[in-house]
Tab-separated table of C-alpha atoms (C1' of nucleotides) in Angstrom:
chain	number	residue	atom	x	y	z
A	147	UNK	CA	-3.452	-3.092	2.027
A	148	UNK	CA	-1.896	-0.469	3.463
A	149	UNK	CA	-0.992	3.297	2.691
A	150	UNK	CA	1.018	5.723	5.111
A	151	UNK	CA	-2.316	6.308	7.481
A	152	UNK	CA	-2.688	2.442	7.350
A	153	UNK	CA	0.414	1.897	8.740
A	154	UNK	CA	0.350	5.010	10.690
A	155	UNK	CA	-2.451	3.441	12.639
A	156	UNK	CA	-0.365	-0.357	12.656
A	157	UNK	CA	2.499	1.575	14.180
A	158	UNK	CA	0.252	3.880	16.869
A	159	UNK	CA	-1.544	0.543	18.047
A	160	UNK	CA	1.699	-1.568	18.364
A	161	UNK	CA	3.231	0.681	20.493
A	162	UNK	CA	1.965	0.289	23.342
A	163	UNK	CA	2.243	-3.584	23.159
A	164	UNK	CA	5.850	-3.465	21.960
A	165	UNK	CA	8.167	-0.544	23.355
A	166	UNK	CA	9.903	-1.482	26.403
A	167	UNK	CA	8.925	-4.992	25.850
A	168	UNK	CA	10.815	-8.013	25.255
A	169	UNK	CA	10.546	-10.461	22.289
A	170	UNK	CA	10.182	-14.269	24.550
A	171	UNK	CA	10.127	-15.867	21.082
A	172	UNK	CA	9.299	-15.665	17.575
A	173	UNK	CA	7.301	-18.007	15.646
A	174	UNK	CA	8.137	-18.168	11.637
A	175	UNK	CA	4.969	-20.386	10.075
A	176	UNK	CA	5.936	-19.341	7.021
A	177	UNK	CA	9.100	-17.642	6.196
A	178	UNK	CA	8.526	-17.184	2.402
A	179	UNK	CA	6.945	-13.810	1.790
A	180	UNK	CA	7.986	-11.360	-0.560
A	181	UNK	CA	11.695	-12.288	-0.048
A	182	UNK	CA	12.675	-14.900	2.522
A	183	UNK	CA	12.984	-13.645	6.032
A	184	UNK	CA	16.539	-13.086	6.941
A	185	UNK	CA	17.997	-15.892	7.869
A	186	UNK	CA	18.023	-16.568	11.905
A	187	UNK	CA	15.366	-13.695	12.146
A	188	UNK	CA	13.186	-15.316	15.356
A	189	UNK	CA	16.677	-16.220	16.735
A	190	UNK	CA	18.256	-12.512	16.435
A	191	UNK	CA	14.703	-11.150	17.703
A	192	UNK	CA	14.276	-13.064	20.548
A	193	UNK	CA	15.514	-11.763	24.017
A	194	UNK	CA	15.535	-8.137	22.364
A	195	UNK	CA	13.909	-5.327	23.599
A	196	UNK	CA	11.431	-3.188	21.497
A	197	UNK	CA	13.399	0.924	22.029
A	198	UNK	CA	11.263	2.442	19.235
A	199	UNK	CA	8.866	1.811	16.729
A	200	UNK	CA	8.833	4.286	14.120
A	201	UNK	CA	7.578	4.575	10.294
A	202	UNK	CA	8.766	5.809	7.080
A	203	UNK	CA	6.780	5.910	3.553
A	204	UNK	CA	4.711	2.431	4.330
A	205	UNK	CA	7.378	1.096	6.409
A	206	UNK	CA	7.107	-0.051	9.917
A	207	UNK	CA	10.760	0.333	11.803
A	208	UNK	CA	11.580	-1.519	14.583
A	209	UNK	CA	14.457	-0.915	16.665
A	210	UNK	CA	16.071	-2.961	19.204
A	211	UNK	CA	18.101	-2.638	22.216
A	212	UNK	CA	21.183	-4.595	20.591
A	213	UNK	CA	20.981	-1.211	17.729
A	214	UNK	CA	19.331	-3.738	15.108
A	215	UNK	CA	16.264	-2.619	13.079
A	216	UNK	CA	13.263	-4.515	11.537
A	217	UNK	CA	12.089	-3.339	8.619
A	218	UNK	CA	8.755	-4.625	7.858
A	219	UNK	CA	6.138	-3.498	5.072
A	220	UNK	CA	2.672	-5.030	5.109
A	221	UNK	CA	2.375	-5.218	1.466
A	222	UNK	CA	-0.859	-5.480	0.287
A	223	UNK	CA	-3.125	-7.573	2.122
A	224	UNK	CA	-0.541	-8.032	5.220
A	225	UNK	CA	-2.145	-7.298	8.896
A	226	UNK	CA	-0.490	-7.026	12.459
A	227	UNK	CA	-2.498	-7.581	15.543
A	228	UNK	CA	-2.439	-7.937	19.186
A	229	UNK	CA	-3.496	-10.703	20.796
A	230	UNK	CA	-3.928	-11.495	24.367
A	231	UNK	CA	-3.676	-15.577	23.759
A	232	UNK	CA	-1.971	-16.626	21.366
A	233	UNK	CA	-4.028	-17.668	17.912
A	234	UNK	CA	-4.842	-20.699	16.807
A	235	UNK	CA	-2.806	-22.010	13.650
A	236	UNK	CA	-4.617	-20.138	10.593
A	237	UNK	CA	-3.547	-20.185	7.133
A	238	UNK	CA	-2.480	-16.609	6.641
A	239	UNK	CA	-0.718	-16.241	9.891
A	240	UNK	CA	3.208	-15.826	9.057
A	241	UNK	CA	4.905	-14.664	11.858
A	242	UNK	CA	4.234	-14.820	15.620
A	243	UNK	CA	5.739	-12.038	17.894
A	244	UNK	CA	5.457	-13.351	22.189
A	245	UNK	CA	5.750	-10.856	24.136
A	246	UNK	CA	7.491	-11.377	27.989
A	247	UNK	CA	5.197	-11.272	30.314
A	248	UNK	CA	2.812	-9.698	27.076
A	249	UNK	CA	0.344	-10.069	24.080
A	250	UNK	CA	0.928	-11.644	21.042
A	251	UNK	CA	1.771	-9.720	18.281
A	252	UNK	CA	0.539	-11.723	14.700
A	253	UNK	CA	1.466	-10.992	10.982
A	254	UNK	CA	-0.949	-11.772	8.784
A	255	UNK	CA	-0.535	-11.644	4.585
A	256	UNK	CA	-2.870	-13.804	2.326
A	257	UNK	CA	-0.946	-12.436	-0.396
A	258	UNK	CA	2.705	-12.750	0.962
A	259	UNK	CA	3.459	-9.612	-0.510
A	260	UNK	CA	4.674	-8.254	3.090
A	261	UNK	CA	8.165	-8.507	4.201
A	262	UNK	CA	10.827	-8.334	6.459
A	263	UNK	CA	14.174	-7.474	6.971
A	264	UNK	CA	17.334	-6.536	9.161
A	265	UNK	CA	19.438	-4.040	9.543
A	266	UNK	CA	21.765	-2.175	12.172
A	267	UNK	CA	20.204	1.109	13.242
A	268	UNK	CA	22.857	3.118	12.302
A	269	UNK	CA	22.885	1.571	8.743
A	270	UNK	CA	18.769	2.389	7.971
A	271	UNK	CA	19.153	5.524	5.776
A	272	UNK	CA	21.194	3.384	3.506
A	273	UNK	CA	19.198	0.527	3.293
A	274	UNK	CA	18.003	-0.442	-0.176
A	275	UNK	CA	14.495	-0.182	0.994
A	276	UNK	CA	14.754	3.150	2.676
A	277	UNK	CA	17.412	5.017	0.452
A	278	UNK	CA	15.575	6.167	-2.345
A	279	UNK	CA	12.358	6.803	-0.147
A	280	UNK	CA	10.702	10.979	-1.323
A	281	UNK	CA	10.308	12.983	1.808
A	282	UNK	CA	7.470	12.788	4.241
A	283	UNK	CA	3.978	14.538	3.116
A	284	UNK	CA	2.822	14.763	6.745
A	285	UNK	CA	6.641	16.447	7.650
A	286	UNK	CA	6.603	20.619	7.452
A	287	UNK	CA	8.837	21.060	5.036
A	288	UNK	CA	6.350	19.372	2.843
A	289	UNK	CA	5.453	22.307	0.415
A	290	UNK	CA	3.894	22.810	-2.291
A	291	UNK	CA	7.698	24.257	-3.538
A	292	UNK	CA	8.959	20.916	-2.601
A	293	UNK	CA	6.261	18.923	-4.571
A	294	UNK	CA	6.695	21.028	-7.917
A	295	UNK	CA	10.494	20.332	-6.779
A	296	UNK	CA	10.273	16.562	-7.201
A	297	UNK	CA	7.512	16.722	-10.331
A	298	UNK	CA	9.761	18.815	-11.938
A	299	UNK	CA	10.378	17.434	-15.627
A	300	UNK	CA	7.852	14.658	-14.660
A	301	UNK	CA	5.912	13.117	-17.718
A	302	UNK	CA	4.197	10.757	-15.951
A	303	UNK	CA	0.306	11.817	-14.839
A	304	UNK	CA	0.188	13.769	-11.668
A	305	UNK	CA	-1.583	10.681	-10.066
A	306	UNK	CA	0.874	8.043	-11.170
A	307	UNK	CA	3.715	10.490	-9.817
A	308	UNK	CA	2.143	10.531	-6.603
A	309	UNK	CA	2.221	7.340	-6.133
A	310	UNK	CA	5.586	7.340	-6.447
A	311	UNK	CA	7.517	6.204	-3.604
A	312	UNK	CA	11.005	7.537	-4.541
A	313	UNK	CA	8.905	11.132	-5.369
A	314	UNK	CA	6.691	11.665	-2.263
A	315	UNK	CA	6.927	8.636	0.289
A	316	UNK	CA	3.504	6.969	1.729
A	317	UNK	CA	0.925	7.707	-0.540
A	318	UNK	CA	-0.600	4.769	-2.393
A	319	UNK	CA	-3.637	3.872	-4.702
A	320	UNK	CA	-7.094	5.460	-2.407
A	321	UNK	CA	-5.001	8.197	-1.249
A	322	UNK	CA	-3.700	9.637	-4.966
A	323	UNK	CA	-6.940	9.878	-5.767
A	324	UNK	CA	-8.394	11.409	-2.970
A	325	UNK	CA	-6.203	14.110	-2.839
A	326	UNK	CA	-6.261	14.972	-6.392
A	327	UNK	CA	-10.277	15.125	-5.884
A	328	UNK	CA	-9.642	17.722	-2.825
A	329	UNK	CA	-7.364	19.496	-4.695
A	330	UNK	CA	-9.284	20.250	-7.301
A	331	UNK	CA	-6.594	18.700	-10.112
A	332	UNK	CA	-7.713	16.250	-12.782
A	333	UNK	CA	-5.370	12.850	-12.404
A	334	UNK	CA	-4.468	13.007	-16.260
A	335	UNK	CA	-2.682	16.185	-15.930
A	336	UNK	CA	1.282	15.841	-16.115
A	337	UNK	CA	3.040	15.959	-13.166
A	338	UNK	CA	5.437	18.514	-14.340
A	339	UNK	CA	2.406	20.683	-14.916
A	340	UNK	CA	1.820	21.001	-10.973
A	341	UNK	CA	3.436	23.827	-9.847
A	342	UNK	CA	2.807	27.040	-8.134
A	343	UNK	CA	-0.960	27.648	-6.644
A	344	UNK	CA	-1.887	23.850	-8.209
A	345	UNK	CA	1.155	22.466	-6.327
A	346	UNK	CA	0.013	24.492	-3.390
A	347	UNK	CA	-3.155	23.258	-3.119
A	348	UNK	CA	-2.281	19.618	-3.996
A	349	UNK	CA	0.512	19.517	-1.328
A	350	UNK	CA	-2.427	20.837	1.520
A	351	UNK	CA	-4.927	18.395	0.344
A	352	UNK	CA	-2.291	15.434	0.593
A	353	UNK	CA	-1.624	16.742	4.179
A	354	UNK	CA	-5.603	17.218	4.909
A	355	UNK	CA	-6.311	13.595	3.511
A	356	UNK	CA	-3.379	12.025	5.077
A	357	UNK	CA	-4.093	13.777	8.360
A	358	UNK	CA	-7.913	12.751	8.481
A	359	UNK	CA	-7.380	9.529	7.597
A	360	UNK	CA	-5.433	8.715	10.641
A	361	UNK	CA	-7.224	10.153	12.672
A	362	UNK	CA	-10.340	8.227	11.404
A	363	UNK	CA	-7.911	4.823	11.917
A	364	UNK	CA	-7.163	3.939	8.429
A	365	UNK	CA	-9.918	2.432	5.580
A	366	UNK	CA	-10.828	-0.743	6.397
A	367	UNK	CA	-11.610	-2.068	2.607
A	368	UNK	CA	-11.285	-6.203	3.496
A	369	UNK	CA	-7.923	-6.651	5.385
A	370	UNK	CA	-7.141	-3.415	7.509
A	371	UNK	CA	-8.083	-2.646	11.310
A	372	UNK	CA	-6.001	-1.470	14.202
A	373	UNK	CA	-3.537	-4.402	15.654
A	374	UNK	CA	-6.499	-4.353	18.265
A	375	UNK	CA	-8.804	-5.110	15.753
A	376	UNK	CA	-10.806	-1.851	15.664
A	377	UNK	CA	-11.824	-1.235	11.970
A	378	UNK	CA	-10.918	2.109	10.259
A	379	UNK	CA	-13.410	4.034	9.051
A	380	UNK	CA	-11.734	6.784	6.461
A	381	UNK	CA	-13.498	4.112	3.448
A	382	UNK	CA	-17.141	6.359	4.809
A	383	UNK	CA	-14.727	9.640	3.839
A	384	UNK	CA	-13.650	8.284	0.678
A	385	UNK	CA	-14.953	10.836	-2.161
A	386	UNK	CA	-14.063	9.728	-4.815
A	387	UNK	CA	-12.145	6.400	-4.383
A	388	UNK	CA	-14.487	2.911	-5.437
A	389	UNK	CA	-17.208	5.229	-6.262
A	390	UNK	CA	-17.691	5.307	-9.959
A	391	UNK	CA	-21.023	6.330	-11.488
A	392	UNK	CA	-22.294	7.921	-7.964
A	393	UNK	CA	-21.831	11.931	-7.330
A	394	UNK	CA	-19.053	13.416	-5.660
A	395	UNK	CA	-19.937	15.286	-2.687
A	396	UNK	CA	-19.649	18.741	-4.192
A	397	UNK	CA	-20.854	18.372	-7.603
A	398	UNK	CA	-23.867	20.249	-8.930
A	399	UNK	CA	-24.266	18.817	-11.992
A	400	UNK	CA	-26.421	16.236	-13.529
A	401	UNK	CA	-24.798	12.144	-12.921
A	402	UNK	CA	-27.509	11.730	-15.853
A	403	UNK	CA	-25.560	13.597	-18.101
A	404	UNK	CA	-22.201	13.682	-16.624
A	405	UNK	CA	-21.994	9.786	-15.779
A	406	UNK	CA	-20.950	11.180	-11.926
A	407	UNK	CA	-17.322	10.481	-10.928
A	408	UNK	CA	-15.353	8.520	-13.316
A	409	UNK	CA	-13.219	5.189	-13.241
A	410	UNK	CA	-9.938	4.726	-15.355
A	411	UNK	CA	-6.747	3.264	-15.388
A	412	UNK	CA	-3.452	4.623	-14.976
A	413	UNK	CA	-0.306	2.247	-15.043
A	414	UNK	CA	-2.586	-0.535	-14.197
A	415	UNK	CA	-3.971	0.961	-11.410
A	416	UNK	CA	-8.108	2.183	-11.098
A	417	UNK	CA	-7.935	6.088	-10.894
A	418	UNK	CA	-11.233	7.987	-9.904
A	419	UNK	CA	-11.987	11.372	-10.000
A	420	UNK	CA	-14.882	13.854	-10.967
A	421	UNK	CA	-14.324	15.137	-14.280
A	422	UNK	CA	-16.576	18.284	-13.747
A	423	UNK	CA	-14.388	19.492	-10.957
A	424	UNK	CA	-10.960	18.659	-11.413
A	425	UNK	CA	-8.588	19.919	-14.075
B	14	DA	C1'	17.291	8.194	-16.626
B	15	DA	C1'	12.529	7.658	-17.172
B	16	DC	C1'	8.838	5.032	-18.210
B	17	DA	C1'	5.517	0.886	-19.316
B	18	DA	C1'	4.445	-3.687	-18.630
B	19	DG	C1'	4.919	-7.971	-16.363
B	20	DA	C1'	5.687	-10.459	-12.299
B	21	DC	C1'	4.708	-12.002	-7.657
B	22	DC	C1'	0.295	-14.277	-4.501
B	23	DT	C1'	-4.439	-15.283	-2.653
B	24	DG	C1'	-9.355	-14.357	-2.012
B	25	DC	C1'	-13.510	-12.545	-3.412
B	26	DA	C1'	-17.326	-10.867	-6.393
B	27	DT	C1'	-19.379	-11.425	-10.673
B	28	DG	C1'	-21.278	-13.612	-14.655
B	29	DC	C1'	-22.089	-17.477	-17.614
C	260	DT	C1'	-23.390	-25.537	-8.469
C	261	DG	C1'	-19.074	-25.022	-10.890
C	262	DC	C1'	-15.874	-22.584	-13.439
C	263	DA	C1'	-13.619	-18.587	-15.672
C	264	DT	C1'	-12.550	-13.923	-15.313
C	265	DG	C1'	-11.260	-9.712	-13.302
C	266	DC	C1'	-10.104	-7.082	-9.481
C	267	DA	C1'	-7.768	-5.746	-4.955
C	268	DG	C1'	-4.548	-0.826	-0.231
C	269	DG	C1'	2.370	-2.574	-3.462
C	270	DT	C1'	6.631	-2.538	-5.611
C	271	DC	C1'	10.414	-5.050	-7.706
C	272	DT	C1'	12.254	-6.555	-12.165
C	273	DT	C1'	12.626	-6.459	-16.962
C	274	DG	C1'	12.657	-4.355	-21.336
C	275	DT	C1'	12.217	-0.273	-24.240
DNA sequence: AACAAGACCTGCATGC
DNA sequence: TGCATGCAGGTCTTGT
């Protein structure tokens, strides 16, 4: 499911539900998602207070008055809401977070690609999952420089380098695309190629994307909405992304002739982009 | 070290 | 209707 404005929009409606709050019990349904849950994970959570809830790339960080962290990604398909009564037993529905005196907070993954782990506070940066993580494209110090920085000697295509997690940290499948249509750069080109104006541009229309994408909630394609269950709507801002054969917003030219914006595949992932506007 | 391909899992849309 | 196929917001592992 979820890229950095996806999970942006997990972690902005969860906090209100979980900082300051207390964990009366968790529920493990089904403790075998991408790895196995740490083991005693509802025992260590339970009695701890949420301090902070914070994210990095796609991850969700939660720390805890004892100075442990949760680390959780939602993986593809994986969903947290807030519930005021706590849900009846459905398939899909992993892990249940009680709240004292609180909501219910569910995670739900069809897929069981999601995951969990532990890890003292003080240890995150060095955490396997975290470590290797590219900077943060929404942080200032995001620059262009910084982005021909990392594509430096990159043969890879620009798109499958910004999907990159250990290059730039957060951006996913929709959002590569999107901001390769926005800046004006055509997904084929090498990554190493981007530098100067192009990485200018490209590192602005990352930010611009990312930016109105939270702010529109997320894209709700078929498993996303806020942990209150209000649906993003970024999927009506999409230009190019699941919209082969129709025109991008700012072409002129003929979809007749030109076949309108394009679908291919890069490292087994669908790529779109407009062909007449983006070299 | 960098890169490509396969693996993991389920649900859904499509086409025969 | 039933079944096969392909596709989906990710990323780790394996092999070159």
């Amino acid at each position: 499911m979820p890229e950095l404005p996806e999970v942006e929009t997990v972690r902005r409606g969860l906090t209100p539900a979980l900082i300051g709050r207390r964990f009366s019990a968790v529920e493990v349904r089904r403790p075998d998602l991408r790895w196995p849950l740490p083991s005693g994970f509802a025992e260590r959570l339970t009695g701890r207070t949420v301090i902070a809830l914070e994210r990095r790339g796609k991850y969700l960080i939660l720390r805890l008055d004892d100075g442990m962290a949760v680390i959780a990604h939602l993986g593809m398909s994986g969903r947290m809401r807030v519930l005021v009564a706590p849900p009846e037993p459905a398939p899909h529905d992993h892990v249940v977070f009680r709240i004292e005196d609180g909501p219910v907070v569910l995670f739900t993954d069809p897929r069981r690609f999601g995951s969990f782990d532990l890890c003292p506070g003080d240890a995150l940066p060095a955490h396997r999952l975290l470590r290797d993580l590219g900077p943060e494209p929404l942080e200032s110090g995001f620059t262009g420089r910084l982005l021909a920085e990392r594509f430096r000697n990159r043969k890879v295509s620009v798109k499958t380098a910004l999907m990159d997690q250990k290059l730039i940290a957060g951006i996913g499948n929709i959002y590569a695309s999107e901001a390769l249509y926005r800046a004006r750069l055509s997904p084929n080109r090498k990554a190493a190629s981007v530098r100067g104006r192009r990485a200018d541009a490209l590192a602005a229309a990352i930010g611009t994307v990312l930016d109105a994408a939270i702010a529109a909630g997320g894209s709700s394609l078929r498993d996303h909405s806020a942990p209150d269950g209000t649906l993003g709507l970024f999927q009506h801002g999409f230009a190019v992304y699941a919209r082969a054969g129709l025109a991008c917003p700012d072409c002129q030219c003929d979809i007749a002739r030109s076949g309108g914006i394009r679908r291919t595949v890069q490292g087994g992932r669908a790529t779109f982009y407009c062909p007449a506007l983006q070299r």
